[in-house]
PDB file of C-alpha atoms in Angstrom:
ATOM      1  CA  UNK A   1      -4.182   1.017  11.555  1.00  0.00           C
ATOM      2  CA  UNK A   2      -4.628   4.673  13.402  1.00  0.00           C
ATOM      3  CA  UNK A   3      -7.186   7.060  13.178  1.00  0.00           C
ATOM      4  CA  UNK A   4      -9.328   6.541   9.769  1.00  0.00           C
ATOM      5  CA  UNK A   5      -7.612  10.753   8.792  1.00  0.00           C
ATOM      6  CA  UNK A   6      -4.447   9.238   8.370  1.00  0.00           C
ATOM      7  CA  UNK A   7      -5.764   7.033   6.059  1.00  0.00           C
ATOM      8  CA  UNK A   8      -4.310   7.475   1.582  1.00  0.00           C
ATOM      9  CA  UNK A   9      -7.714   6.240  -0.110  1.00  0.00           C
ATOM     10  CA  UNK A  10      -8.180   6.140  -4.212  1.00  0.00           C
ATOM     11  CA  UNK A  11      -8.093   9.283  -5.893  1.00  0.00           C
ATOM     12  CA  UNK A  12     -11.962   8.351  -7.484  1.00  0.00           C
ATOM     13  CA  UNK A  13     -13.461   5.718  -5.226  1.00  0.00           C
ATOM     14  CA  UNK A  14     -12.552   6.904  -2.187  1.00  0.00           C
ATOM     15  CA  UNK A  15     -10.556   2.818  -1.839  1.00  0.00           C
ATOM     16  CA  UNK A  16      -8.961   2.865   1.927  1.00  0.00           C
ATOM     17  CA  UNK A  17      -4.781   1.927   0.692  1.00  0.00           C
ATOM     18  CA  UNK A  18      -2.767   2.520   4.178  1.00  0.00           C
ATOM     19  CA  UNK A  19      -0.982   4.970   5.860  1.00  0.00           C
ATOM     20  CA  UNK A  20       1.884   6.943   5.274  1.00  0.00           C
ATOM     21  CA  UNK A  21       4.476   6.336   6.927  1.00  0.00           C
ATOM     22  CA  UNK A  22       8.659   7.699   7.314  1.00  0.00           C
ATOM     23  CA  UNK A  23      11.214   5.794   8.130  1.00  0.00           C
ATOM     24  CA  UNK A  24      13.934   6.379  10.056  1.00  0.00           C
ATOM     25  CA  UNK A  25      16.271   6.831   6.720  1.00  0.00           C
ATOM     26  CA  UNK A  26      13.560   9.202   6.441  1.00  0.00           C
ATOM     27  CA  UNK A  27      11.922   6.879   3.079  1.00  0.00           C
ATOM     28  CA  UNK A  28       8.167   6.975   2.739  1.00  0.00           C
ATOM     29  CA  UNK A  29       5.889   3.957   2.800  1.00  0.00           C
ATOM     30  CA  UNK A  30       3.306   2.459   3.255  1.00  0.00           C
ATOM     31  CA  UNK A  31       2.058   0.756   6.423  1.00  0.00           C
ATOM     32  CA  UNK A  32      -0.368  -1.902   5.074  1.00  0.00           C
ATOM     33  CA  UNK A  33      -3.053  -3.909   7.703  1.00  0.00           C
ATOM     34  CA  UNK A  34      -5.297  -6.414   6.622  1.00  0.00           C
ATOM     35  CA  UNK A  35      -7.720  -8.952   8.275  1.00  0.00           C
ATOM     36  CA  UNK A  36      -6.200 -12.836   8.271  1.00  0.00           C
ATOM     37  CA  UNK A  37      -8.095 -15.131   9.660  1.00  0.00           C
ATOM     38  CA  UNK A  38      -9.322 -13.895  12.960  1.00  0.00           C
ATOM     39  CA  UNK A  39      -5.803 -11.691  13.077  1.00  0.00           C
ATOM     40  CA  UNK A  40      -4.721  -9.013  11.888  1.00  0.00           C
ATOM     41  CA  UNK A  41      -1.734  -8.064  10.781  1.00  0.00           C
ATOM     42  CA  UNK A  42       0.429  -5.283   9.615  1.00  0.00           C
ATOM     43  CA  UNK A  43       3.251  -4.761   6.670  1.00  0.00           C
ATOM     44  CA  UNK A  44       5.066  -1.274   5.587  1.00  0.00           C
ATOM     45  CA  UNK A  45       5.693  -0.919   2.625  1.00  0.00           C
ATOM     46  CA  UNK A  46       8.749   1.146   1.106  1.00  0.00           C
ATOM     47  CA  UNK A  47       7.172   3.277  -2.045  1.00  0.00           C
ATOM     48  CA  UNK A  48      10.470   2.014  -3.934  1.00  0.00           C
ATOM     49  CA  UNK A  49       9.283  -1.485  -3.213  1.00  0.00           C
ATOM     50  CA  UNK A  50       5.560  -0.898  -3.946  1.00  0.00           C
ATOM     51  CA  UNK A  51       6.370   1.215  -7.354  1.00  0.00           C
ATOM     52  CA  UNK A  52       8.569  -2.994  -8.300  1.00  0.00           C
ATOM     53  CA  UNK A  53       6.242  -4.495  -7.344  1.00  0.00           C
ATOM     54  CA  UNK A  54       3.490  -2.924  -9.478  1.00  0.00           C
ATOM     55  CA  UNK A  55       5.840  -3.064 -12.720  1.00  0.00           C
ATOM     56  CA  UNK A  56       6.814  -6.762 -12.273  1.00  0.00           C
ATOM     57  CA  UNK A  57       3.036  -7.826 -11.901  1.00  0.00           C
ATOM     58  CA  UNK A  58       0.251  -8.555 -14.585  1.00  0.00           C
ATOM     59  CA  UNK A  59      -1.164  -4.961 -15.942  1.00  0.00           C
ATOM     60  CA  UNK A  60      -4.863  -6.090 -16.160  1.00  0.00           C
ATOM     61  CA  UNK A  61      -6.107  -2.470 -17.443  1.00  0.00           C
ATOM     62  CA  UNK A  62      -4.367  -2.109 -20.374  1.00  0.00           C
ATOM     63  CA  UNK A  63      -2.698  -5.604 -21.223  1.00  0.00           C
ATOM     64  CA  UNK A  64       0.290  -4.114 -21.577  1.00  0.00           C
ATOM     65  CA  UNK A  65       3.677  -4.256 -19.061  1.00  0.00           C
ATOM     66  CA  UNK A  66       5.371  -0.438 -19.080  1.00  0.00           C
ATOM     67  CA  UNK A  67       8.976  -0.628 -21.147  1.00  0.00           C
TER      68      UNK A  67
END
C-alpha cells in the first residue's frame, strides 16, 4: 500500500483495512496487502465481492446470519 493517508481505517479502533481502489470500469474496491513470510502479497477486492464474502462467512458477533 502506498501512502498511509490513503488507507481506510475502522471507525472505532482505527485498524487499517486497505486502500480505496477504482477499477477501470468505474467499480469500487479495496486494495489489501498482507505479509506472507518474507513476501508482501496484494489483492484488490470489489466491494460487491467483499459484501458477498461477509454474507457467506460466519457472523460471530450476533450469532445470526443475514436473511
